[in-house]
Short mmCIF file of C-alpha atoms and ligand atoms in Angstrom, two decimals:
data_model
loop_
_atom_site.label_atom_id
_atom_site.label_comp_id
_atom_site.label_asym_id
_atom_site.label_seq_id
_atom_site.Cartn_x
_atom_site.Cartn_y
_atom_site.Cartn_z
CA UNK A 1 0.00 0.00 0.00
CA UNK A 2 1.32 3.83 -1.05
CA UNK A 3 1.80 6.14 1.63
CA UNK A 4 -0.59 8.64 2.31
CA UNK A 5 0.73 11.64 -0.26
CA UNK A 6 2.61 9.18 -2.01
CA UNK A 7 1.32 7.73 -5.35
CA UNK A 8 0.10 4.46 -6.12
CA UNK A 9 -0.59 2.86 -10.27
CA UNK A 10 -4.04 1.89 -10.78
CA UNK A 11 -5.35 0.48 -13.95
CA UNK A 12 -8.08 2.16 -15.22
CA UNK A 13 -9.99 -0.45 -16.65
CA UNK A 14 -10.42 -2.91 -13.40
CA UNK A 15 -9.45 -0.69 -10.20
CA UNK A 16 -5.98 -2.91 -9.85
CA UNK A 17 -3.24 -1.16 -7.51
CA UNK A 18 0.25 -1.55 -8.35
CA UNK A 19 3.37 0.04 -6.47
CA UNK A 20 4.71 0.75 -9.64
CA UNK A 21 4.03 1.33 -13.52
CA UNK A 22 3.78 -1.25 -15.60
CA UNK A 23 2.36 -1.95 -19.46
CA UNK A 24 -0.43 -4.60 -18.90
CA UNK A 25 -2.30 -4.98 -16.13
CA UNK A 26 -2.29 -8.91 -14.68
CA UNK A 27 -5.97 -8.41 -13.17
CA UNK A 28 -7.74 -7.63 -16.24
CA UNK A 29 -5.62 -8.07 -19.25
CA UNK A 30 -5.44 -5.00 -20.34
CA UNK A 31 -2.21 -2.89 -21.78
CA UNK A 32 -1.90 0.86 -21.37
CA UNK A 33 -4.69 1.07 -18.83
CA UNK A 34 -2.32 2.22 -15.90
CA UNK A 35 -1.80 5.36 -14.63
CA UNK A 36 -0.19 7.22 -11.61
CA UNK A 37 -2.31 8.54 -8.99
CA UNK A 38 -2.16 10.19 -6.15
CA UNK A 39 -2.94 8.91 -3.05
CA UNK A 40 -5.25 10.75 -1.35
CA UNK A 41 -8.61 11.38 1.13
CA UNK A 42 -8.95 7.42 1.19
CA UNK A 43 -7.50 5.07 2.75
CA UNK A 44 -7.97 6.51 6.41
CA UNK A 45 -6.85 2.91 8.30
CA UNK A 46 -3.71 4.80 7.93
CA UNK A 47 -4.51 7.68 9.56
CA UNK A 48 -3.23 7.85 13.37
CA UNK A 49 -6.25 8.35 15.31
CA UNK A 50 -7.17 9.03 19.10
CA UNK A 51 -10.74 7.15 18.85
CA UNK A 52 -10.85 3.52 20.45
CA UNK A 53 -13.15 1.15 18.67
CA UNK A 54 -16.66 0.84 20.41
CA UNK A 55 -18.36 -2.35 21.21
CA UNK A 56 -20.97 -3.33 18.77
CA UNK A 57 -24.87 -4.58 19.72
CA UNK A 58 -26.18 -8.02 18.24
CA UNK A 59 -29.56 -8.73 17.79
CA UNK A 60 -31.33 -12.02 17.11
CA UNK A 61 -32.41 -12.57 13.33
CA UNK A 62 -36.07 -11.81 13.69
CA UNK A 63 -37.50 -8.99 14.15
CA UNK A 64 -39.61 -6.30 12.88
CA UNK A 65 -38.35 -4.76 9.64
CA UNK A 66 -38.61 -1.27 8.99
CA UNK A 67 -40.95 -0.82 5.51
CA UNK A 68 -39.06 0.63 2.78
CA UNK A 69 -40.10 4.13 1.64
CA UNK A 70 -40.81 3.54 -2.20
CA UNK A 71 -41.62 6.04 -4.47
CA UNK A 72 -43.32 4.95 -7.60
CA UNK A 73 -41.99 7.51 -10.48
CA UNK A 74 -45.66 6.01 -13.09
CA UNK A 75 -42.89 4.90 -15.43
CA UNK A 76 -43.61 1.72 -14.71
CA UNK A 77 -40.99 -0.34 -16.71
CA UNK A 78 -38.53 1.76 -14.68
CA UNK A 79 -40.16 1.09 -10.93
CA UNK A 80 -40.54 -2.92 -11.94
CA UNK A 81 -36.36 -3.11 -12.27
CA UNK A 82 -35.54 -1.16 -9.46
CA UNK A 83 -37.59 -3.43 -7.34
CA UNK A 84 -41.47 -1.88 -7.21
CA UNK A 85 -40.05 1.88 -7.13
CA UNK A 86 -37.47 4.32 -5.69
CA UNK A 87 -35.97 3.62 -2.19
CA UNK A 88 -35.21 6.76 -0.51
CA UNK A 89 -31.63 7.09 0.31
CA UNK A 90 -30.82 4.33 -2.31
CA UNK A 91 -28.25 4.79 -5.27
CA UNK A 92 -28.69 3.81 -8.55
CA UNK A 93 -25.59 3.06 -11.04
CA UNK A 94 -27.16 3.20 -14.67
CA UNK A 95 -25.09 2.44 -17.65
CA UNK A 96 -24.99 1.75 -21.22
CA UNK A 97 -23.19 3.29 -24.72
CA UNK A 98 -22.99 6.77 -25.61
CA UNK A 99 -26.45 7.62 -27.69
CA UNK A 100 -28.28 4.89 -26.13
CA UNK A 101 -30.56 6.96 -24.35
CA UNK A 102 -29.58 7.25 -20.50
CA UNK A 103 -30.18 11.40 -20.49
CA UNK A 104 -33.72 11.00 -22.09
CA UNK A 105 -34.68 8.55 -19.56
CA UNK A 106 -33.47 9.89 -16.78
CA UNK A 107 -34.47 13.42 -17.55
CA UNK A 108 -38.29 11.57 -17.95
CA UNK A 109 -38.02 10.08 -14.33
CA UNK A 110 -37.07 13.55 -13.41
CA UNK A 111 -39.95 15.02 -15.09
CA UNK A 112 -42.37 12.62 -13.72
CA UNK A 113 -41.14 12.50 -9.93
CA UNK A 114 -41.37 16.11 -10.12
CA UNK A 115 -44.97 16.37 -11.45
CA UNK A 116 -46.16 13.65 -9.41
CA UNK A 117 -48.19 14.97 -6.17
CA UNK A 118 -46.29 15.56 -2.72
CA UNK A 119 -44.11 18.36 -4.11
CA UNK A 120 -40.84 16.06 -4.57
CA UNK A 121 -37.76 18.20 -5.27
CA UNK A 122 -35.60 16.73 -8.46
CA UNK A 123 -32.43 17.87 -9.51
CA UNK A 124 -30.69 17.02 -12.48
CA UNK A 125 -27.41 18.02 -12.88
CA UNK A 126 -25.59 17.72 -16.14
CA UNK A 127 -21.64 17.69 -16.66
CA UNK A 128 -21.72 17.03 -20.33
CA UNK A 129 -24.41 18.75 -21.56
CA UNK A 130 -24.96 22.27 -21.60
CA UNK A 131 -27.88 23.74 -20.11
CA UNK A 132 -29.79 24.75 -23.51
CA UNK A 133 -28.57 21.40 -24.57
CA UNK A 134 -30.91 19.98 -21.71
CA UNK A 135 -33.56 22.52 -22.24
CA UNK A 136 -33.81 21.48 -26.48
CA UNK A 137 -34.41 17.67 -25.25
CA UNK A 138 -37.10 18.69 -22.14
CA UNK A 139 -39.05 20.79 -24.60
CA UNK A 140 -38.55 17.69 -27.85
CA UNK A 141 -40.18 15.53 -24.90
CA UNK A 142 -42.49 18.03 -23.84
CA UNK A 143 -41.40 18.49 -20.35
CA UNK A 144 -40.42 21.70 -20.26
CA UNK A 145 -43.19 22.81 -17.90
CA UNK A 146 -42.03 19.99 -15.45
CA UNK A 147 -40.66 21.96 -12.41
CA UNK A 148 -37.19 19.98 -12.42
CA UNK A 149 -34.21 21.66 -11.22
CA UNK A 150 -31.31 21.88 -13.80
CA UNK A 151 -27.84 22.65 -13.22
CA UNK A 152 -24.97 22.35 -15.56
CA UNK A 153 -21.64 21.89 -12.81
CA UNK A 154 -18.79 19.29 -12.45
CA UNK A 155 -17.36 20.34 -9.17
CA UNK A 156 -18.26 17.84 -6.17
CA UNK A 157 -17.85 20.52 -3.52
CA UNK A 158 -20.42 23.02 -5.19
CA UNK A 159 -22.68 19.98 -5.59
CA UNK A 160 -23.07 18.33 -2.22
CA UNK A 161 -23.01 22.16 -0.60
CA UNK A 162 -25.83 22.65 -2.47
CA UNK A 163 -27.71 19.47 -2.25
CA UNK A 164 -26.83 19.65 2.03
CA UNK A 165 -29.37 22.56 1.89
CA UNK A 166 -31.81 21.23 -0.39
CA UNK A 167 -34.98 18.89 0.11
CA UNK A 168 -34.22 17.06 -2.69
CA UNK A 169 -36.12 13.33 -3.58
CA UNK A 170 -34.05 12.69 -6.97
CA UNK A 171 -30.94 13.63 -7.86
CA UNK A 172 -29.53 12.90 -11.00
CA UNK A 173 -25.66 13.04 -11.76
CA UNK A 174 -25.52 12.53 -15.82
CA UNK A 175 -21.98 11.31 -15.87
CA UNK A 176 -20.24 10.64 -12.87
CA UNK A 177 -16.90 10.24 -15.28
CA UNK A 178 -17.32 14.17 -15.75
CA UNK A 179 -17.47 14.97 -11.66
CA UNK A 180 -14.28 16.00 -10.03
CA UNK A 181 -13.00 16.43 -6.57
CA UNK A 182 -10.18 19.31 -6.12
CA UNK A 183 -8.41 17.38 -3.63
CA UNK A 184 -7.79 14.39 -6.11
CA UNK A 185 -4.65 15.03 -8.33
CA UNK A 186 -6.35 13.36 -11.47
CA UNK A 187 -7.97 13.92 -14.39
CA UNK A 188 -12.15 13.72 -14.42
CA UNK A 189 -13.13 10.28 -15.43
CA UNK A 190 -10.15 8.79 -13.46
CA UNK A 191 -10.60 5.58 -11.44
CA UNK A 192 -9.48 7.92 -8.18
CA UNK A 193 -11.73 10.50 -9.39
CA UNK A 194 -14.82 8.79 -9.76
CA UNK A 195 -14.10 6.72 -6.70
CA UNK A 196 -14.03 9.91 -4.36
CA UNK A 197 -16.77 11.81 -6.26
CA UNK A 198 -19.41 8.58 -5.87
CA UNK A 199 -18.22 8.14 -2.38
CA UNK A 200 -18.76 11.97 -1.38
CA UNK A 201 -22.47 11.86 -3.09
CA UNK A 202 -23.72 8.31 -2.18
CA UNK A 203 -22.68 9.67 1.56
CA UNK A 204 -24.69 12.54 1.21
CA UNK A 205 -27.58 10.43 -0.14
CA UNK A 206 -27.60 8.02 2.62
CA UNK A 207 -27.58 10.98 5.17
CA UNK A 208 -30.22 12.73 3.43
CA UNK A 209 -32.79 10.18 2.22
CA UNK A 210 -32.65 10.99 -1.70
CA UNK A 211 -32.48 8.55 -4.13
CA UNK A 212 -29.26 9.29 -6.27
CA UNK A 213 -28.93 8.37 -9.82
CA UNK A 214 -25.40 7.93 -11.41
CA UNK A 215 -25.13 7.97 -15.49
CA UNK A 216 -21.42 5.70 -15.88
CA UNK A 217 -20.04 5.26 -19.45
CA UNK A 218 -19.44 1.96 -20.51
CA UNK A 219 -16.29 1.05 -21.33
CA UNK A 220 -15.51 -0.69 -25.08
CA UNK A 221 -15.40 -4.17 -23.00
CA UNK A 222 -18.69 -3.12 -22.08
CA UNK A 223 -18.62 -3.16 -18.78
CA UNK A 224 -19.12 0.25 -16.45
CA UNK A 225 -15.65 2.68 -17.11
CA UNK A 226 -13.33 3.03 -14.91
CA UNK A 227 -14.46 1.00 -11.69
CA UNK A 228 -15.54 -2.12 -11.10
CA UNK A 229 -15.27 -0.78 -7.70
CA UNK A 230 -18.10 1.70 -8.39
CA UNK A 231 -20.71 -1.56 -9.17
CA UNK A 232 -19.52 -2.28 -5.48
CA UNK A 233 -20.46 0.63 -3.89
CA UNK A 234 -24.21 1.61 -5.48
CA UNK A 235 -27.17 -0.10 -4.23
CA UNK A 236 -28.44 -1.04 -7.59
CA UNK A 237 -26.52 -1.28 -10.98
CA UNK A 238 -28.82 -1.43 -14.29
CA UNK A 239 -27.84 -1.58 -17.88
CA UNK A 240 -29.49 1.03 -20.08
CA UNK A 241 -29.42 -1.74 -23.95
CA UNK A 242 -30.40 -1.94 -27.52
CA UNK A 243 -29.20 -2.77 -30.26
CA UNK A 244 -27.96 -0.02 -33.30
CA UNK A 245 -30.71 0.44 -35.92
CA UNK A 246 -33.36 -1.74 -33.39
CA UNK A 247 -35.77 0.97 -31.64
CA UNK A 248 -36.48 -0.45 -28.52
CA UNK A 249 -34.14 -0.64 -25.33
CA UNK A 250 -33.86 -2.74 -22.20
CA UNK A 251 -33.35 -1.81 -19.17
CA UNK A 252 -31.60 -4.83 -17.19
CA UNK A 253 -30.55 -5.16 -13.48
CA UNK A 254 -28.05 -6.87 -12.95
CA UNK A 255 -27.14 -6.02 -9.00
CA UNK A 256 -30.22 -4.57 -6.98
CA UNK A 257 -30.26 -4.73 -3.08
CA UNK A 258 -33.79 -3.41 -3.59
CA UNK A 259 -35.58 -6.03 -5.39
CA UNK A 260 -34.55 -9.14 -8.07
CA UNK A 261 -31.83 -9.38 -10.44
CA UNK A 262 -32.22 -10.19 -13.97
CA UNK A 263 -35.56 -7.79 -14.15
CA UNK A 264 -36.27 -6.09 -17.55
CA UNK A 265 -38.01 -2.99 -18.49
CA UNK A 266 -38.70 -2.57 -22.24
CA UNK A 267 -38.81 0.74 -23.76
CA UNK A 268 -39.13 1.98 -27.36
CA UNK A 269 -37.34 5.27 -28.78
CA UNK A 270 -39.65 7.42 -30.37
CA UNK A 271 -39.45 10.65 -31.81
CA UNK A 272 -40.94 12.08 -28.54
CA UNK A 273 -38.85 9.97 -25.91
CA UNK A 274 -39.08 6.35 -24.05
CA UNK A 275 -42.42 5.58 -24.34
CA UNK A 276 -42.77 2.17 -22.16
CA UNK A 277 -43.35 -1.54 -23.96
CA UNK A 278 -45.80 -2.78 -22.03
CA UNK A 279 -46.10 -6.42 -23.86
CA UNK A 280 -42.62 -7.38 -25.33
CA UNK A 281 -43.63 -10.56 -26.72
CA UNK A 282 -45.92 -8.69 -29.02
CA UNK A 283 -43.16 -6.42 -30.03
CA UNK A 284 -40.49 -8.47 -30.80
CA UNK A 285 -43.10 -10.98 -32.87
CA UNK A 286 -44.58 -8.08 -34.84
CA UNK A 287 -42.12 -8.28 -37.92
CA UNK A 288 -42.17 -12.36 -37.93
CA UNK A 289 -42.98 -14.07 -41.51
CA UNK A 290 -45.20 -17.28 -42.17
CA UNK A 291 -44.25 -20.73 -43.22
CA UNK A 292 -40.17 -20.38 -43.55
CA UNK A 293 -37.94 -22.68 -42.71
CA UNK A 294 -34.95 -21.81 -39.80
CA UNK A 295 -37.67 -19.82 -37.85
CA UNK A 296 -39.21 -20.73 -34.53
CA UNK A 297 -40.75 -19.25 -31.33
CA UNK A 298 -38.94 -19.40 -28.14
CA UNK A 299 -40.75 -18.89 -25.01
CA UNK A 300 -38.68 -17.11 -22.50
CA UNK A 301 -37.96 -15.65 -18.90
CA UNK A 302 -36.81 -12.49 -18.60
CA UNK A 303 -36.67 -11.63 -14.61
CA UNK A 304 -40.02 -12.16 -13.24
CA UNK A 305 -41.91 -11.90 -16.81
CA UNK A 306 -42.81 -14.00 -19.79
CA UNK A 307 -41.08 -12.73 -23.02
CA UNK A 308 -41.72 -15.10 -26.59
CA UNK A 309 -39.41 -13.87 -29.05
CA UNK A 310 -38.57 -15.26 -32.65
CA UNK A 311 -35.22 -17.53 -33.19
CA UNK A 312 -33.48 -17.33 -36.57
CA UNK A 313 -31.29 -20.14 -38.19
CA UNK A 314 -29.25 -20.30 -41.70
CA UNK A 315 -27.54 -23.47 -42.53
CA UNK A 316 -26.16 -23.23 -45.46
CA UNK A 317 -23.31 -25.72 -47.40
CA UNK A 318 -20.17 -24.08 -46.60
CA UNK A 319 -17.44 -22.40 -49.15
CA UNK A 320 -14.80 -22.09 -46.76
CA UNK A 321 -11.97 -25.10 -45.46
CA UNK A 322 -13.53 -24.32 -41.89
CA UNK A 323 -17.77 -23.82 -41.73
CA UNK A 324 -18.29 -20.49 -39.95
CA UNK A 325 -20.42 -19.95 -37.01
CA UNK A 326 -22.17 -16.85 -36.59
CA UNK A 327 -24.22 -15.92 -33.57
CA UNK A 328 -26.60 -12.68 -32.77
CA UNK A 329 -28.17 -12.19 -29.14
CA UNK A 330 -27.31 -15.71 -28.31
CA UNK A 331 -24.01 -17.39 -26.47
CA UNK A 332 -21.73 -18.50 -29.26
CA UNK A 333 -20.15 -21.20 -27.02
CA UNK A 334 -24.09 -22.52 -26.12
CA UNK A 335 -24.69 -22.89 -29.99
CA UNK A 336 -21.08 -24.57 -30.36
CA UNK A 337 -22.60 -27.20 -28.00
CA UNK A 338 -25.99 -27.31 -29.48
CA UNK A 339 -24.18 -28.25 -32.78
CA UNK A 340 -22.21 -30.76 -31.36
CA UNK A 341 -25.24 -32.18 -29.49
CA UNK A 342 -26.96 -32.97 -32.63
CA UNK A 343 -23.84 -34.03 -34.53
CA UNK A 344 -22.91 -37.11 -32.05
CA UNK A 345 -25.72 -38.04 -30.57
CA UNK A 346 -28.41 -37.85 -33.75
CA UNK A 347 -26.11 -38.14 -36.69
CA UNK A 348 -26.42 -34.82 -37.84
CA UNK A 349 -23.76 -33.57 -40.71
CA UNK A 350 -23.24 -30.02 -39.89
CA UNK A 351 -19.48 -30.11 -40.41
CA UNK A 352 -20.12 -29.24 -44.19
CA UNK A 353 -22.11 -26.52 -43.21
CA UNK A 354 -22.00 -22.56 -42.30
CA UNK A 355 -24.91 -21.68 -39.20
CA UNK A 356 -26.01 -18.08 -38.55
CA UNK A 357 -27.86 -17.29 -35.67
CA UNK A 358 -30.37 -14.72 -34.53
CA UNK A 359 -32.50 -13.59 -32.05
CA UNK A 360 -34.73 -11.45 -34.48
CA UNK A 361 -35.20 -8.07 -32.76
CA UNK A 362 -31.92 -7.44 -31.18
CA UNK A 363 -32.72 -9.02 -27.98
CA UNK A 364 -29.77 -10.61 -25.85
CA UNK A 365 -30.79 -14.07 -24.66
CA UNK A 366 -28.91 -15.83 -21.58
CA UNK A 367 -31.13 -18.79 -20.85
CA UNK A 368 -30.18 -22.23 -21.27
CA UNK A 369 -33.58 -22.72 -21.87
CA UNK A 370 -33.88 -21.42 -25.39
CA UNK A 371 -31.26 -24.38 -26.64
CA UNK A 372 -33.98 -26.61 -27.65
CA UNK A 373 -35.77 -23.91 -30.01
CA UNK A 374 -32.14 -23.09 -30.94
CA UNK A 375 -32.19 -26.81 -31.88
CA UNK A 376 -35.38 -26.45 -33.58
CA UNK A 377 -34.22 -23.79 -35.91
CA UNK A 378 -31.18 -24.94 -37.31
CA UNK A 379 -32.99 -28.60 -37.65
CA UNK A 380 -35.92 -26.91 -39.94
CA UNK A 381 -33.70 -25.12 -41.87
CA UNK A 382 -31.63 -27.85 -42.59
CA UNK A 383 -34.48 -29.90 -43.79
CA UNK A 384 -36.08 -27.03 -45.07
CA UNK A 385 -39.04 -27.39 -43.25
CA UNK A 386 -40.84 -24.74 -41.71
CA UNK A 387 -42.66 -25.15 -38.17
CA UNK A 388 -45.80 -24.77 -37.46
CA UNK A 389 -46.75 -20.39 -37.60
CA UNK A 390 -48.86 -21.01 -34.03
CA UNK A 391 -46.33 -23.52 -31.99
CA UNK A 392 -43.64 -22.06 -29.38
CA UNK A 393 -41.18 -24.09 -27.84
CA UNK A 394 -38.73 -24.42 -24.76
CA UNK A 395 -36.24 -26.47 -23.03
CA UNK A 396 -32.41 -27.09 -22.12
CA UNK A 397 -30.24 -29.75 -23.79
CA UNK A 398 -27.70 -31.91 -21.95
CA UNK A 399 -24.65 -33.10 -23.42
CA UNK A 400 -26.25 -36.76 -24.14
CA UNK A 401 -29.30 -35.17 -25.60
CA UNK A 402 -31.33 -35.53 -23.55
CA UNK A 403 -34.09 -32.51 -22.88
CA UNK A 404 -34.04 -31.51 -19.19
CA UNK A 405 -36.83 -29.16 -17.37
CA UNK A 406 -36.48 -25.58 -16.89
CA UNK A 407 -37.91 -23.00 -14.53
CA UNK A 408 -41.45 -21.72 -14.97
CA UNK A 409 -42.71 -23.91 -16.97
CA UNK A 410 -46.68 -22.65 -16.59
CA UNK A 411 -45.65 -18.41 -17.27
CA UNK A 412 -44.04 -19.49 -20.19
CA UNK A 413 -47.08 -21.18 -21.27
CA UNK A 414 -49.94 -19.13 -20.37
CA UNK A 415 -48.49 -16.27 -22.09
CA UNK A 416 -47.84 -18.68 -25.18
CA UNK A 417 -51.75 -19.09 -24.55
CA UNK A 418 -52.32 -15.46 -24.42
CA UNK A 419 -50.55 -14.45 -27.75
CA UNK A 420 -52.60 -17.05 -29.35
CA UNK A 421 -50.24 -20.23 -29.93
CA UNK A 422 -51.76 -23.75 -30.07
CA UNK A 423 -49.23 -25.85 -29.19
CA UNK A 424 -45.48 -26.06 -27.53
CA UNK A 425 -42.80 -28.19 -27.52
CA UNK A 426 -41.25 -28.70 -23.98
CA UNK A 427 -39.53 -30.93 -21.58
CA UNK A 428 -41.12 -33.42 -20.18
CA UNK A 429 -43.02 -32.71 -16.57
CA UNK A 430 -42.40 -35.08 -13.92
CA UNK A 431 -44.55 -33.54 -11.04
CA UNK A 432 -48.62 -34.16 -11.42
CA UNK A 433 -48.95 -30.22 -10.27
CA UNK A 434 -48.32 -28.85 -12.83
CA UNK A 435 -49.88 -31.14 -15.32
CA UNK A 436 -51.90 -28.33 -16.89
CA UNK A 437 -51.70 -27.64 -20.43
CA UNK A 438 -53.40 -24.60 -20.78
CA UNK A 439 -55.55 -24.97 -23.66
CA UNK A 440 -52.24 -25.45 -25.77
CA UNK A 441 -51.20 -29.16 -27.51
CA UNK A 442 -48.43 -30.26 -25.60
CA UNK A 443 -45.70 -32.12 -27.13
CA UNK A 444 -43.37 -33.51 -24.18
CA UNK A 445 -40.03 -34.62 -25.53
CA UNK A 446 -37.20 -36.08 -24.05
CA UNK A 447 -34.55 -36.34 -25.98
CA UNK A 448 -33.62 -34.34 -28.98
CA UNK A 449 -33.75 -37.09 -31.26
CA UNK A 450 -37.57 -36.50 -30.98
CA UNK A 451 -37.38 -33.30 -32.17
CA UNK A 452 -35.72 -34.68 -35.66
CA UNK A 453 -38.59 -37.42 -35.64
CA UNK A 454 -41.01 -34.48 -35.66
CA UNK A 455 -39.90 -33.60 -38.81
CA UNK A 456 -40.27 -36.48 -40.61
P1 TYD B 1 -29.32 10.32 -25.05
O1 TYD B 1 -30.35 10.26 -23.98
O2 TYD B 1 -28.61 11.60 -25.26
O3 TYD B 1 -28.25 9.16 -24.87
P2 TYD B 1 -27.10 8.97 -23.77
O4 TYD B 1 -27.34 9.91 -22.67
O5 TYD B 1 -27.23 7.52 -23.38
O6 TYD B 1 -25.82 9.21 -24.48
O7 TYD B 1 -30.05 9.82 -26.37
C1 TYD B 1 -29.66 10.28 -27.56
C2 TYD B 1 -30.27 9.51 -28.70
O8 TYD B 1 -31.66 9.29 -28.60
C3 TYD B 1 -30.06 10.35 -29.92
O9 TYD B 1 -29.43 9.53 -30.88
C4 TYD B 1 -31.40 10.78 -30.35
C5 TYD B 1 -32.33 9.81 -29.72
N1 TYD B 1 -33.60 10.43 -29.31
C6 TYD B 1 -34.78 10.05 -29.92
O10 TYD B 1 -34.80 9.24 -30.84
N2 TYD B 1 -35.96 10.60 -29.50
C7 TYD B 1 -36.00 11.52 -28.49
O11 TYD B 1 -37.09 11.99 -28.13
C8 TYD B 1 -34.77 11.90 -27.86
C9 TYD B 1 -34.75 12.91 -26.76
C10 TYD B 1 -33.59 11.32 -28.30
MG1 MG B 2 -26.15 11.53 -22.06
#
């Protein structure tokens, strides 16, 4: 560890400390991503200090719970990630590409938290943008009558001396990478920087009771620049997604002390802002095409909610010494093994051929559970066959083939039910509970080599 006033390297892609410079840092990988910095408010263990530690009070495990203080902004897509609303005093890390759309959302929450009834102050306070820049955007999403207060600053100190006297309920910071602290000897953006400039403003949320937003550039690894040690130290960390050319976006927790991970909120640009998705499934079915082969319907989880969306496969003969594998929105590593799946255990030739992969719509799958319709795909477009228009279908594969059961079997289903399907191809269901079928034809398979029978 540097002495206090000293310096310390830290790379600025993973938070790493070295005691001195080097060209690639062993944590993450990455060359040219360390820099000197100075050590400085942190680190007070050093610090000689008069103050004996205090004994501690345990309590028992039960006990009553104190009932968090939500506030529900009526964007509803928003409230459902973070957990059923805003906790007071929580912090909120939200991140995503430049141009994705992080400002016009969070300049909407603004707007609405503001208008809502209870006079709650908001504050939005820009460091890249300036102020008419913010005014052109409220007025193109006709909010400029919203009684949001907007600041254009980038110094800390001015910030939390003026939030200390405010009543504020939101605050946004839109980017934390443009804050600085005078005391830090780096550049804004900085791993030190952004470090002390998070710490000084979640402290001042937790003593207040405001629920702090964060806007964090992504880095081109994707993850959040800078720190890793920023995901750490927020409450709740969501990914602001989409894919270039796609309108819609998704909203994704993936660390929320406030509510469940893996929670989506679907949003679609429009000339007039994020205007909220309430049925995805519809969405990402509208623009799917009758009777062709390589196309099926995969019924899916995302977080708590149902989501069907269309699966794309192109097998084609290949003209290259080595067939190429192409995947969109899908694990390429998942399809390697879906391939090899059919090619050992049901005598499949694919080694002659090219396979391209989508998930039409742009969305990023994660599920095991979509291997099976993965399956299906590539096995109608090999034989040319298309699937059924009205049939959706679900399930993992093992490595012997065989089809194994996946969670939720019933949501998946029902909403299957509800966009008008008529039948689904799943795993087989052991326990007599939940036996129901949901008006739907069910075909339970158990192996994959079923699925190739089905063709024939
Ligand atoms: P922005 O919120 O500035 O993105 P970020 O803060 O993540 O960098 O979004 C900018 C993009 O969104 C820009 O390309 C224009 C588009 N946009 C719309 O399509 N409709 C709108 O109403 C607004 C405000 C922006
Ligand atoms: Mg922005």
């Amino acid at each position: 560890m540097a002495k206090r006033g000293g310096s310390e390297f830290v790379c600025q892609n993973c938070g790493m400390v070295y005691p001195r410079w080097q060209g690639k840092c062993d944590a993450c990988g990455e060359w040219n991503s360390i820099i000197e910095e100075k050590v400085g408010g942190e680190g007070f263990s050093n610090l000689p200090s008069k103050r004996k530690g205090q004994i501690i009070d345990f309590v028992p495990l039960s006990g009553s719970q104190e009932k968090l203080d939500r506030l529900t902004t009526t964007i509803k897509e928003l409230d459902r990630v973070c957990g059923g609303g805003l906790v007071a005093g929580s912090v909120i890390l939200v991140g995503g590409d430049p141009g994705i759309g992080k400002s016009t959302l969070l300049l909407q929450t603004c707007a609405k938290v503001a208008e809502l009834p209870g006079n709650h102050e908001c504050y939005y306070i820009s460091g890249e943008e300036a102020i008419d820049q913010v005014r052109i955007r409220a007025k193109r999403l006709g909010l400029e009558k919203a009684p949001v207060k907007l600041a254009s600053a980038t110094d800390i100190k001015d910030i939390i001396a003026t939030l200390e006297k405010s009543n504020a309920a939101v605050v946004i910071i839109d980017s934390i990478q443009t804050m600085y602290l005078e005391e830090v000897e780096s550049t804004p953006g900085s791993v030190a920087q952004v470090r002390a400039c998070s710490y000084e403003l979640i402290k001042l949320a937790k003593k207040k009771g405001f629920t702090l937003f964060l806007v964090g550039h992504v880095t081109k690894q994707g993850s959040i620049a800078g720190p890793r040690v920023l995901e750490h130290m927020v409450d709740t960390v969501l990914y602001f997604e989409g894919e270039r050319g796609h309108h819609f976006r998704i909203l994704r927790a993936v660390k929320n002390r406030y509510g469940a991970t893996d929670e989506i909120g679907v949003f679609e640009m429009q000339d007039q802002g994020l205007v909220e998705v309430e049925n995805p499934s519809a969405l990402f079915l509208a623009e799917r095409q009758g009777n062709i082969s390589g196309s099926c319907v995969f019924a899916g989880i995302e977080g708590s909610r149902p989501v069907l969306v269309e699966i794309q496969a192109l097998v084609s003969p290949t003209g290259y010494a080595s067939p190429k594998r192409a995947v969109v929105g899908w694990d390429s590593n998942r399809l390697a093994m879906v391939l090899a799946v059919l090619e050992a255990r049901c005598g499949m030739n694919l080694s002659s051929q090219d396979v391209y992969l989508n998930i039409a719509g742009g969305l990023r799958i994660t599920e095991p559970a979509a291997d099976l319709a993965v399956a299906m795909a590539i096995i109608s477009s090999l034989t040319n066959k298309p699937l059924p228009h009205d049939m959706v279908i679900f399930g993992e594969i093992g490595l012997s083939g065989e089809v194994r059961a996946v969670s939720q079997p019933s949501l998946r289903m029902k909403e299957a039910r509800k966009l008008g399907f008529a039948s689904v191809v799943m795993p087989p269901r052991h326990s007599k509970d939940n036996g129901k079928s949901y008006d739907l034809n069910v075909y339970e398979i158990g192996n994959v080599q079923r699925l190739i029978n089905m063709f024939n």
